[in-house]
């Protein structure tokens, strides 16, 4: 025989709910007395306080082993990559000589990028260093901070310096300048105490034919040893990376040219097919003329 459970009315349900929230006979709030709630709150207060203290202590101990200036572990590759300026999406440098807007954006980016290289700023902040040797600044037991940096003056970029240049880095005449810079790697002695330079070529035979001639600043695309080692952003507060400017003189117009630039240095590998930016950079150059 099935016994049917008595169905409660809406009022009974409300009254039971009210009694569960606060029972005036037993003085229980949500099924517990004030003493029971006090013990529970005390337990969680002690429990989470202990977890917070343990986490804080662990973080403090870890931070004692970390330098504010040099990362303990570097997850970046030891081989620096190369990048170009102006920085564009997909590394495409496209110029329409007759359309000012097509190259003015590049000019504005280069003006901002090269501003820290102005000779007056470099003379104020950085040192005149001896070429051909590393500018080492060891701590010798005492924190040597901040590290000094060597001057790289904008005038070293010659026709690509943009100083008093009515051609706007050559973009208005179809002879654009592209700047090559090496990514920073802390405490890396680029060149292994030997001279190094940047070279650029067309990636394929047809690219080489369409690329035409170009000039580089500084001469031969040289990068001096005195700009190394780099000690990190916090140590080397005024560090300015050395640049190589490439001025393309007679690129075949209305044709896309694939260009590859790489650094020639004893301790920088440029043939790693798994990393297309290790010691090299490839970009597309197109000069449109109507």
Short mmCIF file of C-alpha atoms in Angstrom, two decimals:
data_model
loop_
_atom_site.label_atom_id
_atom_site.label_comp_id
_atom_site.label_asym_id
_atom_site.label_seq_id
_atom_site.Cartn_x
_atom_site.Cartn_y
_atom_site.Cartn_z
CA UNK A 1 0.00 0.00 0.00
CA UNK A 2 1.49 3.31 -1.07
CA UNK A 3 1.30 6.07 1.50
CA UNK A 4 1.07 9.45 -0.11
CA UNK A 5 3.13 12.17 1.50
CA UNK A 6 1.07 15.08 2.67
CA UNK A 7 1.58 18.03 0.41
CA UNK A 8 2.54 21.17 2.29
CA UNK A 9 0.89 24.43 1.62
CA UNK A 10 2.82 27.51 0.52
CA UNK A 11 2.34 29.07 3.94
CA UNK A 12 3.80 26.01 5.70
CA UNK A 13 6.87 26.11 3.45
CA UNK A 14 7.39 29.79 4.23
CA UNK A 15 7.02 29.19 7.96
CA UNK A 16 9.52 26.30 7.88
CA UNK A 17 11.97 28.46 5.97
CA UNK A 18 11.60 31.28 8.48
CA UNK A 19 12.17 28.82 11.33
CA UNK A 20 15.29 27.50 9.60
CA UNK A 21 16.72 31.01 9.24
CA UNK A 22 15.92 31.89 12.84
CA UNK A 23 14.45 29.54 15.42
CA UNK A 24 13.27 31.61 18.38
CA UNK A 25 12.82 28.51 20.58
CA UNK A 26 16.40 27.16 20.21
CA UNK A 27 17.96 30.49 19.25
CA UNK A 28 19.57 28.88 16.18
CA UNK A 29 20.49 30.81 13.04
CA UNK A 30 20.38 28.63 9.94
CA UNK A 31 20.53 25.49 12.02
CA UNK A 32 23.41 26.51 14.30
CA UNK A 33 23.74 28.27 17.58
CA UNK A 34 25.86 31.36 18.02
CA UNK A 35 28.58 29.31 19.73
CA UNK A 36 28.70 26.85 16.83
CA UNK A 37 28.97 29.69 14.32
CA UNK A 38 31.73 31.29 16.37
CA UNK A 39 33.80 28.09 16.37
CA UNK A 40 33.38 27.66 12.61
CA UNK A 41 34.38 31.26 11.87
CA UNK A 42 37.37 30.95 14.20
CA UNK A 43 38.47 27.76 12.44
CA UNK A 44 38.35 29.33 8.97
CA UNK A 45 40.03 32.49 10.23
CA UNK A 46 42.94 30.47 11.61
CA UNK A 47 43.04 28.16 8.55
CA UNK A 48 43.13 30.91 5.92
CA UNK A 49 45.41 33.03 8.06
CA UNK A 50 47.87 30.13 8.14
CA UNK A 51 47.66 29.70 4.35
CA UNK A 52 48.23 33.44 3.82
CA UNK A 53 51.22 33.44 6.15
CA UNK A 54 52.72 30.40 4.41
CA UNK A 55 52.25 31.94 0.95
CA UNK A 56 53.74 35.26 2.12
CA UNK A 57 56.75 33.50 3.65
CA UNK A 58 57.30 31.43 0.49
CA UNK A 59 57.20 34.52 -1.73
CA UNK A 60 59.57 36.39 0.60
CA UNK A 61 62.10 33.55 0.57
CA UNK A 62 61.91 33.34 -3.25
CA UNK A 63 62.37 37.09 -3.67
CA UNK A 64 65.55 36.97 -1.60
CA UNK A 65 67.11 34.88 -4.37
CA UNK A 66 66.03 37.19 -7.21
CA UNK A 67 68.04 40.18 -8.38
CA UNK A 68 66.24 43.44 -9.12
CA UNK A 69 68.55 44.03 -12.08
CA UNK A 70 69.42 40.69 -13.67
CA UNK A 71 66.94 37.84 -14.24
CA UNK A 72 67.89 34.62 -12.46
CA UNK A 73 66.55 32.54 -15.32
CA UNK A 74 66.35 33.74 -18.91
CA UNK A 75 63.81 31.93 -21.04
CA UNK A 76 64.84 33.81 -24.16
CA UNK A 77 67.23 32.38 -26.71
CA UNK A 78 70.90 33.13 -26.20
CA UNK A 79 71.14 34.02 -29.89
CA UNK A 80 69.84 37.55 -30.52
CA UNK A 81 67.44 38.15 -33.35
CA UNK A 82 67.28 41.07 -35.75
CA UNK A 83 64.38 43.42 -36.36
CA UNK A 84 63.71 46.30 -38.71
CA UNK A 85 62.44 49.82 -38.32
CA UNK A 86 60.03 51.18 -39.35
CA UNK A 87 58.09 48.44 -37.61
CA UNK A 88 55.26 47.32 -39.84
CA UNK A 89 52.70 44.55 -39.85
CA UNK A 90 54.11 41.39 -41.44
CA UNK A 91 57.42 43.24 -41.96
CA UNK A 92 56.26 44.76 -45.24
CA UNK A 93 57.78 48.11 -46.22
CA UNK A 94 55.52 49.45 -48.95
CA UNK A 95 56.02 52.93 -50.38
CA UNK A 96 53.95 54.76 -52.98
CA UNK A 97 56.14 57.67 -53.99
CA UNK A 98 53.25 59.78 -55.31
CA UNK A 99 51.08 59.14 -52.24
CA UNK A 100 52.43 61.05 -49.26
CA UNK A 101 50.21 59.24 -46.78
CA UNK A 102 51.65 55.85 -47.77
CA UNK A 103 55.10 56.73 -46.48
CA UNK A 104 54.44 59.52 -43.99
CA UNK A 105 53.48 56.97 -41.35
CA UNK A 106 56.92 55.38 -41.76
CA UNK A 107 58.60 58.76 -41.45
CA UNK A 108 56.73 59.57 -38.24
CA UNK A 109 57.71 56.23 -36.70
CA UNK A 110 61.36 56.75 -37.62
CA UNK A 111 61.38 60.28 -36.21
CA UNK A 112 60.19 58.95 -32.86
CA UNK A 113 62.49 55.93 -32.98
CA UNK A 114 65.63 57.97 -33.72
CA UNK A 115 64.96 60.81 -31.30
CA UNK A 116 67.01 59.24 -28.44
CA UNK A 117 69.96 58.99 -30.87
CA UNK A 118 70.22 62.76 -31.34
CA UNK A 119 73.82 63.81 -30.82
CA UNK A 120 72.89 66.31 -28.09
CA UNK A 121 71.04 63.66 -26.07
CA UNK A 122 73.82 61.12 -26.51
CA UNK A 123 76.47 63.64 -25.44
CA UNK A 124 74.45 64.46 -22.33
CA UNK A 125 73.69 60.91 -21.22
CA UNK A 126 76.34 58.57 -22.63
CA UNK A 127 80.12 58.13 -22.82
CA UNK A 128 82.57 58.43 -25.67
CA UNK A 129 83.99 54.92 -25.71
CA UNK A 130 87.05 53.35 -27.22
CA UNK A 131 86.06 51.44 -30.40
CA UNK A 132 86.97 47.82 -30.94
CA UNK A 133 86.69 46.64 -27.34
CA UNK A 134 83.90 45.65 -25.00
CA UNK A 135 82.72 48.26 -22.53
CA UNK A 136 82.78 46.06 -19.44
CA UNK A 137 81.66 47.47 -16.11
CA UNK A 138 82.03 44.74 -13.46
CA UNK A 139 80.65 45.21 -9.96
CA UNK A 140 83.82 43.94 -8.19
CA UNK A 141 81.90 43.27 -5.00
CA UNK A 142 80.14 46.64 -5.01
CA UNK A 143 76.98 47.26 -7.01
CA UNK A 144 78.02 49.39 -9.98
CA UNK A 145 74.70 51.06 -10.73
CA UNK A 146 73.68 52.49 -13.07
CA UNK A 147 75.92 51.21 -15.83
CA UNK A 148 77.21 53.73 -18.33
CA UNK A 149 76.41 53.36 -22.04
CA UNK A 150 78.42 54.23 -25.15
CA UNK A 151 77.30 56.95 -27.51
CA UNK A 152 75.65 56.00 -30.78
CA UNK A 153 75.11 59.32 -32.49
CA UNK A 154 72.42 59.84 -35.07
CA UNK A 155 74.93 61.44 -37.42
CA UNK A 156 76.62 58.03 -37.76
CA UNK A 157 73.66 57.05 -39.91
CA UNK A 158 74.77 59.37 -42.70
CA UNK A 159 72.18 59.86 -45.41
CA UNK A 160 69.69 57.89 -43.30
CA UNK A 161 69.96 60.11 -40.22
CA UNK A 162 66.95 62.16 -41.29
CA UNK A 163 68.64 65.33 -40.06
CA UNK A 164 67.78 68.21 -42.38
CA UNK A 165 66.69 65.67 -44.98
CA UNK A 166 64.05 66.95 -47.43
CA UNK A 167 63.64 63.41 -48.82
CA UNK A 168 62.27 62.11 -45.48
CA UNK A 169 64.69 59.19 -45.10
CA UNK A 170 64.48 58.75 -48.87
CA UNK A 171 60.82 57.74 -48.80
CA UNK A 172 59.61 60.65 -50.90
CA UNK A 173 62.10 59.83 -53.69
CA UNK A 174 61.75 56.04 -53.74
CA UNK A 175 65.14 55.45 -52.05
CA UNK A 176 63.97 54.41 -48.58
CA UNK A 177 66.10 53.76 -45.53
CA UNK A 178 65.44 50.66 -43.44
CA UNK A 179 67.09 50.33 -40.03
CA UNK A 180 68.38 47.04 -38.65
CA UNK A 181 68.74 46.52 -34.92
CA UNK A 182 69.86 43.55 -32.84
CA UNK A 183 67.63 42.38 -30.01
CA UNK A 184 69.11 42.76 -26.55
CA UNK A 185 70.50 39.76 -24.66
CA UNK A 186 71.79 40.40 -21.15
CA UNK A 187 75.51 39.80 -20.62
CA UNK A 188 76.00 38.62 -24.20
CA UNK A 189 79.41 39.36 -25.71
CA UNK A 190 78.43 39.66 -29.35
CA UNK A 191 81.17 38.96 -31.86
CA UNK A 192 83.37 36.90 -29.50
CA UNK A 193 85.91 39.73 -29.49
CA UNK A 194 85.98 39.87 -33.29
CA UNK A 195 84.56 42.43 -35.70
CA UNK A 196 81.01 41.92 -36.97
CA UNK A 197 78.72 43.49 -39.52
CA UNK A 198 75.30 43.24 -41.13
CA UNK A 199 74.83 42.24 -44.77
CA UNK A 200 71.66 42.26 -46.87
CA UNK A 201 70.76 40.29 -50.00
CA UNK A 202 67.79 39.40 -52.14
CA UNK A 203 66.41 36.04 -51.00
CA UNK A 204 66.04 34.63 -54.51
CA UNK A 205 67.77 35.28 -57.80
CA UNK A 206 64.93 37.47 -59.08
CA UNK A 207 64.94 39.38 -55.78
CA UNK A 208 68.66 40.03 -56.12
CA UNK A 209 68.12 41.45 -59.61
CA UNK A 210 65.23 43.68 -58.49
CA UNK A 211 66.93 44.82 -55.29
CA UNK A 212 69.54 46.89 -57.08
CA UNK A 213 72.33 48.69 -55.22
CA UNK A 214 72.29 50.04 -51.69
CA UNK A 215 74.56 51.72 -49.17
CA UNK A 216 74.90 51.03 -45.47
CA UNK A 217 75.56 53.26 -42.49
CA UNK A 218 77.86 52.92 -40.60
CA UNK A 219 80.09 51.84 -43.48
CA UNK A 220 79.88 48.14 -44.38
CA UNK A 221 77.14 47.68 -41.80
CA UNK A 222 79.67 47.47 -38.99
CA UNK A 223 78.53 47.01 -35.37
CA UNK A 224 81.21 47.89 -32.84
CA UNK A 225 82.06 45.76 -29.81
CA UNK A 226 81.87 48.74 -27.47
CA UNK A 227 78.07 48.47 -27.33
CA UNK A 228 78.35 45.14 -25.51
CA UNK A 229 77.69 43.62 -23.07
CA UNK A 230 74.19 44.80 -22.28
CA UNK A 231 73.48 44.64 -18.54
CA UNK A 232 69.70 44.84 -18.51
CA UNK A 233 67.03 47.52 -18.57
CA UNK A 234 67.39 48.55 -14.92
CA UNK A 235 71.19 48.56 -14.95
CA UNK A 236 71.67 50.11 -18.41
CA UNK A 237 69.17 52.93 -18.03
CA UNK A 238 70.46 55.03 -20.95
CA UNK A 239 71.49 52.19 -23.25
CA UNK A 240 70.85 52.81 -26.95
CA UNK A 241 71.23 49.89 -29.30
CA UNK A 242 73.63 50.18 -32.22
CA UNK A 243 71.89 50.47 -35.57
CA UNK A 244 72.68 49.71 -39.18
CA UNK A 245 70.85 51.76 -41.80
CA UNK A 246 70.35 50.42 -45.32
CA UNK A 247 69.49 52.92 -48.07
CA UNK A 248 68.08 51.21 -51.15
CA UNK A 249 69.03 53.28 -54.18
CA UNK A 250 67.35 51.76 -57.22
CA UNK A 251 64.85 49.05 -56.35
CA UNK A 252 62.87 47.94 -59.38
CA UNK A 253 59.56 49.82 -59.05
CA UNK A 254 56.17 48.15 -58.74
CA UNK A 255 57.75 44.80 -57.85
CA UNK A 256 57.75 43.07 -54.46
CA UNK A 257 61.31 42.29 -53.39
CA UNK A 258 62.16 39.84 -50.62
CA UNK A 259 65.18 41.02 -48.64
CA UNK A 260 67.11 39.17 -45.97
CA UNK A 261 69.62 40.84 -43.64
CA UNK A 262 71.83 38.91 -41.27
CA UNK A 263 74.60 39.61 -38.85
CA UNK A 264 78.02 38.12 -39.45
CA UNK A 265 79.53 37.38 -36.05
CA UNK A 266 81.65 34.55 -34.71
CA UNK A 267 79.20 33.55 -31.97
CA UNK A 268 75.85 34.20 -33.65
CA UNK A 269 74.38 31.39 -35.72
CA UNK A 270 72.18 32.47 -38.62
CA UNK A 271 71.28 29.09 -40.15
CA UNK A 272 68.75 27.79 -37.62
CA UNK A 273 65.72 26.87 -39.73
CA UNK A 274 63.57 26.56 -36.59
CA UNK A 275 64.06 30.23 -35.79
CA UNK A 276 63.82 32.57 -38.75
CA UNK A 277 64.79 35.58 -36.62
CA UNK A 278 67.94 34.18 -35.00
CA UNK A 279 70.68 36.49 -36.23
CA UNK A 280 68.67 37.52 -39.28
CA UNK A 281 65.49 39.16 -40.46
CA UNK A 282 63.55 38.92 -43.71
CA UNK A 283 61.18 41.59 -44.98
CA UNK A 284 59.40 42.64 -48.16
CA UNK A 285 60.18 45.88 -49.92
CA UNK A 286 57.99 47.43 -52.60
CA UNK A 287 58.39 50.84 -54.22
CA UNK A 288 55.33 51.83 -56.21
CA UNK A 289 55.69 54.46 -58.89
CA UNK A 290 52.93 55.54 -61.23
#
